[in-house]
PDB file of C-alpha atoms in Angstrom:
ATOM      1  CA  UNK A 220       9.070 -86.931  16.486  1.00 85.00           C
ATOM      2  CA  UNK A 221      10.525 -87.971  19.808  1.00 87.00           C
ATOM      3  CA  UNK A 222      13.988 -88.906  20.981  1.00 87.00           C
ATOM      4  CA  UNK A 223      14.274 -91.314  23.882  1.00 86.00           C
ATOM      5  CA  UNK A 224      16.954 -92.844  26.051  1.00 87.00           C
ATOM      6  CA  UNK A 225      17.346 -96.535  25.343  1.00 82.00           C
ATOM      7  CA  UNK A 226      19.570 -99.315  26.668  1.00 75.00           C
ATOM      8  CA  UNK A 227      22.994 -98.315  27.992  1.00 75.00           C
ATOM      9  CA  UNK A 228      21.799 -94.698  28.147  1.00 79.00           C
ATOM     10  CA  UNK A 229      21.999 -94.391  24.360  1.00 81.00           C
ATOM     11  CA  UNK A 230      19.953 -91.691  22.688  1.00 85.00           C
ATOM     12  CA  UNK A 231      17.533 -93.172  20.131  1.00 84.00           C
ATOM     13  CA  UNK A 232      15.217 -91.605  17.580  1.00 83.00           C
ATOM     14  CA  UNK A 233      13.591 -89.630  16.241  1.00 87.00           C
ATOM     15  CA  UNK A 234      10.420 -91.748  16.124  1.00 87.00           C
ATOM     16  CA  UNK A 235       6.719 -90.851  15.972  1.00 89.00           C
ATOM     17  CA  UNK A 236       4.823 -90.967  19.269  1.00 87.00           C
ATOM     18  CA  UNK A 237       2.769 -93.979  18.183  1.00 87.00           C
ATOM     19  CA  UNK A 238       5.947 -96.055  17.738  1.00 86.00           C
ATOM     20  CA  UNK A 239       7.430 -95.389  21.163  1.00 88.00           C
ATOM     21  CA  UNK A 240       5.726 -98.381  22.813  1.00 86.00           C
ATOM     22  CA  UNK A 241       6.929-100.761  20.113  1.00 85.00           C
ATOM     23  CA  UNK A 242      10.479 -99.538  20.750  1.00 85.00           C
ATOM     24  CA  UNK A 243      10.306-100.535  24.416  1.00 85.00           C
ATOM     25  CA  UNK A 244       9.692 -97.053  25.802  1.00 88.00           C
ATOM     26  CA  UNK A 245       7.822 -97.039  29.101  1.00 87.00           C
ATOM     27  CA  UNK A 246       6.265 -94.232  31.107  1.00 86.00           C
ATOM     28  CA  UNK A 247       9.529 -93.907  33.053  1.00 87.00           C
ATOM     29  CA  UNK A 248      11.731 -93.554  29.949  1.00 89.00           C
ATOM     30  CA  UNK A 249      13.169 -90.101  29.370  1.00 90.00           C
ATOM     31  CA  UNK A 250      11.929 -88.487  26.123  1.00 89.00           C
ATOM     32  CA  UNK A 251      12.480 -85.193  24.313  1.00 88.00           C
ATOM     33  CA  UNK A 252      11.229 -83.474  21.148  1.00 89.00           C
ATOM     34  CA  UNK A 253      11.767 -80.105  19.523  1.00 85.00           C
ATOM     35  CA  UNK A 254      10.094 -77.411  21.581  1.00 85.00           C
ATOM     36  CA  UNK A 255      10.587 -79.129  24.952  1.00 86.00           C
ATOM     37  CA  UNK A 256      12.867 -77.318  27.391  1.00 84.00           C
ATOM     38  CA  UNK A 257      14.391 -80.519  28.768  1.00 87.00           C
ATOM     39  CA  UNK A 258      14.095 -84.305  28.864  1.00 87.00           C
ATOM     40  CA  UNK A 259      11.013 -85.620  30.706  1.00 88.00           C
ATOM     41  CA  UNK A 260       9.582 -88.982  31.633  1.00 89.00           C
ATOM     42  CA  UNK A 261       7.219 -90.154  28.886  1.00 88.00           C
ATOM     43  CA  UNK A 262       4.299 -90.378  31.320  1.00 89.00           C
ATOM     44  CA  UNK A 263       4.754 -86.680  32.234  1.00 89.00           C
ATOM     45  CA  UNK A 264       4.529 -85.386  28.651  1.00 89.00           C
ATOM     46  CA  UNK A 265       0.895 -84.281  28.103  1.00 88.00           C
ATOM     47  CA  UNK A 266       0.616 -85.461  24.483  1.00 87.00           C
ATOM     48  CA  UNK A 267       1.980 -88.913  25.446  1.00 88.00           C
ATOM     49  CA  UNK A 268      -0.450 -89.519  28.326  1.00 84.00           C
ATOM     50  CA  UNK A 269      -2.665 -91.596  26.033  1.00 84.00           C
ATOM     51  CA  UNK A 270       0.225 -94.025  25.547  1.00 83.00           C
ATOM     52  CA  UNK A 271       1.693 -93.964  29.057  1.00 77.00           C
ATOM     53  CA  UNK A 272      -1.229 -93.207  31.376  1.00 69.00           C
ATOM     54  CA  UNK A 273      -1.228 -94.644  34.892  1.00 55.00           C
ATOM     55  CA  UNK A 274      -1.904 -98.361  34.966  1.00 50.00           C
ATOM     56  CA  UNK A 275      -1.900-100.913  37.788  1.00 46.00           C
ATOM     57  CA  UNK A 276       0.338-103.061  35.605  1.00 49.00           C
ATOM     58  CA  UNK A 277       3.094-100.468  35.114  1.00 47.00           C
ATOM     59  CA  UNK A 278       6.515-102.012  35.598  1.00 51.00           C
ATOM     60  CA  UNK A 279       9.507 -99.992  36.740  1.00 50.00           C
ATOM     61  CA  UNK A 280      11.941 -98.711  34.140  1.00 51.00           C
ATOM     62  CA  UNK A 281      15.289-100.496  33.965  1.00 50.00           C
ATOM     63  CA  UNK A 282      16.917 -97.144  33.132  1.00 50.00           C
ATOM     64  CA  UNK A 283      16.271 -95.522  36.520  1.00 48.00           C
ATOM     65  CA  UNK A 284      19.358 -93.307  36.582  1.00 48.00           C
ATOM     66  CA  UNK A 285      18.173 -91.179  33.641  1.00 50.00           C
ATOM     67  CA  UNK A 286      16.178 -88.562  35.496  1.00 47.00           C
ATOM     68  CA  UNK A 287      19.066 -86.209  36.291  1.00 46.00           C
ATOM     69  CA  UNK A 288      21.538 -87.142  33.597  1.00 52.00           C
ATOM     70  CA  UNK A 289      19.684 -85.719  30.585  1.00 54.00           C
ATOM     71  CA  UNK A 290      18.549 -82.136  30.978  1.00 51.00           C
ATOM     72  CA  UNK A 291      19.538 -80.738  27.569  1.00 55.00           C
ATOM     73  CA  UNK A 292      18.247 -81.481  24.059  1.00 56.00           C
ATOM     74  CA  UNK A 293      20.054 -84.259  22.227  1.00 58.00           C
ATOM     75  CA  UNK A 294      23.556 -83.214  21.169  1.00 52.00           C
ATOM     76  CA  UNK A 295      23.016 -84.326  17.588  1.00 52.00           C
ATOM     77  CA  UNK A 296      19.611 -82.670  17.171  1.00 52.00           C
ATOM     78  CA  UNK A 297      19.768 -80.689  13.950  1.00 48.00           C
ATOM     79  CA  UNK A 298      16.272 -79.629  13.062  1.00 48.00           C
ATOM     80  CA  UNK A 299      14.665 -83.031  12.622  1.00 48.00           C
ATOM     81  CA  UNK A 300      16.951 -84.517   9.976  1.00 44.00           C
ATOM     82  CA  UNK A 301      17.923 -87.538  12.097  1.00 47.00           C
ATOM     83  CA  UNK A 302      21.643 -88.236  12.091  1.00 46.00           C
ATOM     84  CA  UNK A 303      22.081 -86.259   8.876  1.00 45.00           C
ATOM     85  CA  UNK A 304      22.297 -82.519   8.658  1.00 43.00           C
ATOM     86  CA  UNK A 305      20.029 -80.357   6.541  1.00 42.00           C
ATOM     87  CA  UNK A 306      22.613 -80.469   3.758  1.00 43.00           C
ATOM     88  CA  UNK A 307      21.502 -84.084   3.143  1.00 43.00           C
ATOM     89  CA  UNK A 308      17.789 -83.477   3.589  1.00 41.00           C
ATOM     90  CA  UNK A 309      15.791 -85.433   1.075  1.00 43.00           C
ATOM     91  CA  UNK A 310      18.747 -87.171  -0.562  1.00 45.00           C
ATOM     92  CA  UNK A 311      17.790 -90.490   0.906  1.00 44.00           C
ATOM     93  CA  UNK A 312      14.172 -90.316  -0.089  1.00 43.00           C
ATOM     94  CA  UNK A 313      14.412 -89.796  -3.813  1.00 43.00           C
ATOM     95  CA  UNK A 314      15.653 -86.228  -4.120  1.00 43.00           C
ATOM     96  CA  UNK A 315      18.335 -85.625  -6.678  1.00 45.00           C
ATOM     97  CA  UNK A 316      22.001 -85.198  -5.786  1.00 44.00           C
ATOM     98  CA  UNK A 317      23.877 -81.945  -6.068  1.00 55.00           C
ATOM     99  CA  UNK A 318      25.889 -82.575  -9.280  1.00 71.00           C
ATOM    100  CA  UNK A 319      24.533 -82.297 -12.817  1.00 85.00           C
ATOM    101  CA  UNK A 320      22.947 -85.402 -14.304  1.00 87.00           C
ATOM    102  CA  UNK A 321      25.285 -87.055 -16.798  1.00 92.00           C
ATOM    103  CA  UNK A 322      24.016 -87.889 -20.281  1.00 92.00           C
ATOM    104  CA  UNK A 323      22.780 -91.473 -20.523  1.00 91.00           C
ATOM    105  CA  UNK A 324      23.498 -91.843 -24.270  1.00 92.00           C
ATOM    106  CA  UNK A 325      20.381 -94.008 -24.476  1.00 92.00           C
ATOM    107  CA  UNK A 326      19.404 -92.686 -27.917  1.00 93.00           C
ATOM    108  CA  UNK A 327      22.848 -93.527 -29.295  1.00 91.00           C
ATOM    109  CA  UNK A 328      22.736 -96.929 -27.635  1.00 92.00           C
ATOM    110  CA  UNK A 329      19.392 -97.728 -29.264  1.00 92.00           C
ATOM    111  CA  UNK A 330      20.444 -96.444 -32.680  1.00 92.00           C
ATOM    112  CA  UNK A 331      23.705 -98.397 -32.688  1.00 90.00           C
ATOM    113  CA  UNK A 332      21.813-101.515 -31.599  1.00 88.00           C
ATOM    114  CA  UNK A 333      19.317-101.178 -34.447  1.00 91.00           C
ATOM    115  CA  UNK A 334      21.641-100.075 -37.249  1.00 87.00           C
ATOM    116  CA  UNK A 335      25.095-101.250 -36.271  1.00 81.00           C
ATOM    117  CA  UNK A 336      26.360-103.999 -34.064  1.00 81.00           C
ATOM    118  CA  UNK A 337      23.664-105.696 -31.996  1.00 83.00           C
ATOM    119  CA  UNK A 338      25.771-107.242 -29.155  1.00 88.00           C
ATOM    120  CA  UNK A 339      27.728-104.072 -28.342  1.00 90.00           C
ATOM    121  CA  UNK A 340      24.593-101.940 -28.651  1.00 89.00           C
ATOM    122  CA  UNK A 341      22.783-104.062 -26.083  1.00 92.00           C
ATOM    123  CA  UNK A 342      25.632-103.594 -23.597  1.00 93.00           C
ATOM    124  CA  UNK A 343      25.411 -99.859 -24.244  1.00 93.00           C
ATOM    125  CA  UNK A 344      21.652 -99.883 -23.555  1.00 93.00           C
ATOM    126  CA  UNK A 345      22.198-101.712 -20.258  1.00 95.00           C
ATOM    127  CA  UNK A 346      24.699 -99.107 -19.026  1.00 95.00           C
ATOM    128  CA  UNK A 347      22.579 -96.213 -20.331  1.00 94.00           C
ATOM    129  CA  UNK A 348      19.584 -97.469 -18.372  1.00 93.00           C
ATOM    130  CA  UNK A 349      21.592 -97.429 -15.127  1.00 94.00           C
ATOM    131  CA  UNK A 350      22.573 -93.747 -15.336  1.00 92.00           C
ATOM    132  CA  UNK A 351      19.278 -92.161 -14.192  1.00 89.00           C
ATOM    133  CA  UNK A 352      18.648 -94.533 -11.304  1.00 87.00           C
ATOM    134  CA  UNK A 353      22.174 -94.102  -9.907  1.00 86.00           C
ATOM    135  CA  UNK A 354      21.909 -90.327 -10.206  1.00 81.00           C
ATOM    136  CA  UNK A 355      18.480 -90.194  -8.489  1.00 83.00           C
ATOM    137  CA  UNK A 356      19.748 -91.976  -5.382  1.00 81.00           C
ATOM    138  CA  UNK A 357      22.768 -89.722  -5.066  1.00 79.00           C
ATOM    139  CA  UNK A 358      25.483 -91.931  -6.564  1.00 86.00           C
ATOM    140  CA  UNK A 359      26.999 -89.316  -8.838  1.00 86.00           C
ATOM    141  CA  UNK A 360      30.269 -91.216  -9.483  1.00 89.00           C
ATOM    142  CA  UNK A 361      28.426 -94.407 -10.444  1.00 91.00           C
ATOM    143  CA  UNK A 362      26.091 -92.448 -12.732  1.00 91.00           C
ATOM    144  CA  UNK A 363      29.070 -90.850 -14.496  1.00 93.00           C
ATOM    145  CA  UNK A 364      30.806 -94.238 -14.792  1.00 95.00           C
ATOM    146  CA  UNK A 365      27.694 -95.812 -16.339  1.00 94.00           C
ATOM    147  CA  UNK A 366      27.383 -92.843 -18.700  1.00 94.00           C
ATOM    148  CA  UNK A 367      30.970 -93.257 -19.888  1.00 95.00           C
ATOM    149  CA  UNK A 368      30.505 -97.003 -20.381  1.00 96.00           C
ATOM    150  CA  UNK A 369      27.287 -96.452 -22.348  1.00 95.00           C
ATOM    151  CA  UNK A 370      29.070 -93.936 -24.604  1.00 95.00           C
ATOM    152  CA  UNK A 371      32.092 -96.220 -25.111  1.00 95.00           C
ATOM    153  CA  UNK A 372      29.978 -99.276 -25.960  1.00 94.00           C
ATOM    154  CA  UNK A 373      27.836 -97.264 -28.408  1.00 93.00           C
ATOM    155  CA  UNK A 374      31.019 -95.989 -30.033  1.00 94.00           C
ATOM    156  CA  UNK A 375      32.451 -99.531 -30.157  1.00 93.00           C
ATOM    157  CA  UNK A 376      29.227-100.727 -31.764  1.00 91.00           C
ATOM    158  CA  UNK A 377      29.351 -98.013 -34.434  1.00 92.00           C
ATOM    159  CA  UNK A 378      33.052 -98.553 -35.174  1.00 93.00           C
ATOM    160  CA  UNK A 379      32.632-102.324 -35.346  1.00 92.00           C
ATOM    161  CA  UNK A 380      29.775-101.925 -37.773  1.00 90.00           C
ATOM    162  CA  UNK A 381      31.813 -99.486 -39.874  1.00 92.00           C
ATOM    163  CA  UNK A 382      34.736-101.928 -39.966  1.00 93.00           C
ATOM    164  CA  UNK A 383      32.439-104.804 -41.009  1.00 91.00           C
ATOM    165  CA  UNK A 384      30.933-102.704 -43.810  1.00 91.00           C
ATOM    166  CA  UNK A 385      34.382-101.626 -45.069  1.00 94.00           C
ATOM    167  CA  UNK A 386      35.561-105.248 -45.111  1.00 94.00           C
ATOM    168  CA  UNK A 387      32.344-106.306 -46.884  1.00 91.00           C
ATOM    169  CA  UNK A 388      32.748-103.639 -49.560  1.00 92.00           C
ATOM    170  CA  UNK A 389      36.396-104.600 -50.096  1.00 93.00           C
ATOM    171  CA  UNK A 390      35.386-108.233 -50.519  1.00 91.00           C
ATOM    172  CA  UNK A 391      32.602-107.317 -52.964  1.00 90.00           C
ATOM    173  CA  UNK A 392      34.894-105.081 -54.991  1.00 89.00           C
ATOM    174  CA  UNK A 393      37.667-107.683 -55.009  1.00 86.00           C
ATOM    175  CA  UNK A 394      35.245-110.480 -55.918  1.00 85.00           C
ATOM    176  CA  UNK A 395      33.575-108.325 -58.601  1.00 78.00           C
ATOM    177  CA  UNK A 396      36.944-107.455 -60.135  1.00 66.00           C
ATOM    178  CA  UNK A 397      37.984-111.094 -60.259  1.00 66.00           C
ATOM    179  CA  UNK A 398      34.634-112.125 -61.761  1.00 62.00           C
ATOM    180  CA  UNK A 399      35.106-109.496 -64.479  1.00 57.00           C
ATOM    181  CA  UNK A 400      38.438-111.083 -65.437  1.00 55.00           C
ATOM    182  CA  UNK A 401      36.722-114.425 -66.174  1.00 56.00           C
ATOM    183  CA  UNK A 402      34.052-113.011 -68.453  1.00 53.00           C
TER     184      UNK A 402
END
């Protein structure tokens, strides 16, 4: 992976060698990678000769004043992790975040949907299904928020169902008692 000096003398990269040309790097552009003692012109780096070999059509580099300005490795080089330090390595490619994974309450959401109150249970399932994906991409706070919402909606579904059943039983008992008076 190479770093290179782009427009306005801005350090760019890291990028693989085969992508340097597509990024506008020429043989005169200053490049550096881990293991190199200092910045060099791309055409002078042995493993880049295949990309920047001598050609009669070579055009001068618009960044001519680079040759003496950059003689140290990039200031933000930190072992190949781009602009992020090793403490974030892998977090942006699917690795799990540091905190514990919150409970999704998916089982409770499904059970309350099937046996209790369908509308509230569905909302609970939606929030429960968002917990794992938020946690996997490092959004711990969002995962915990979705977990709490899934739990609250499952609880609301169960309590609503309980209230409906209590009211139903009261109506049945009251209606049964009044029917007994007429017989």
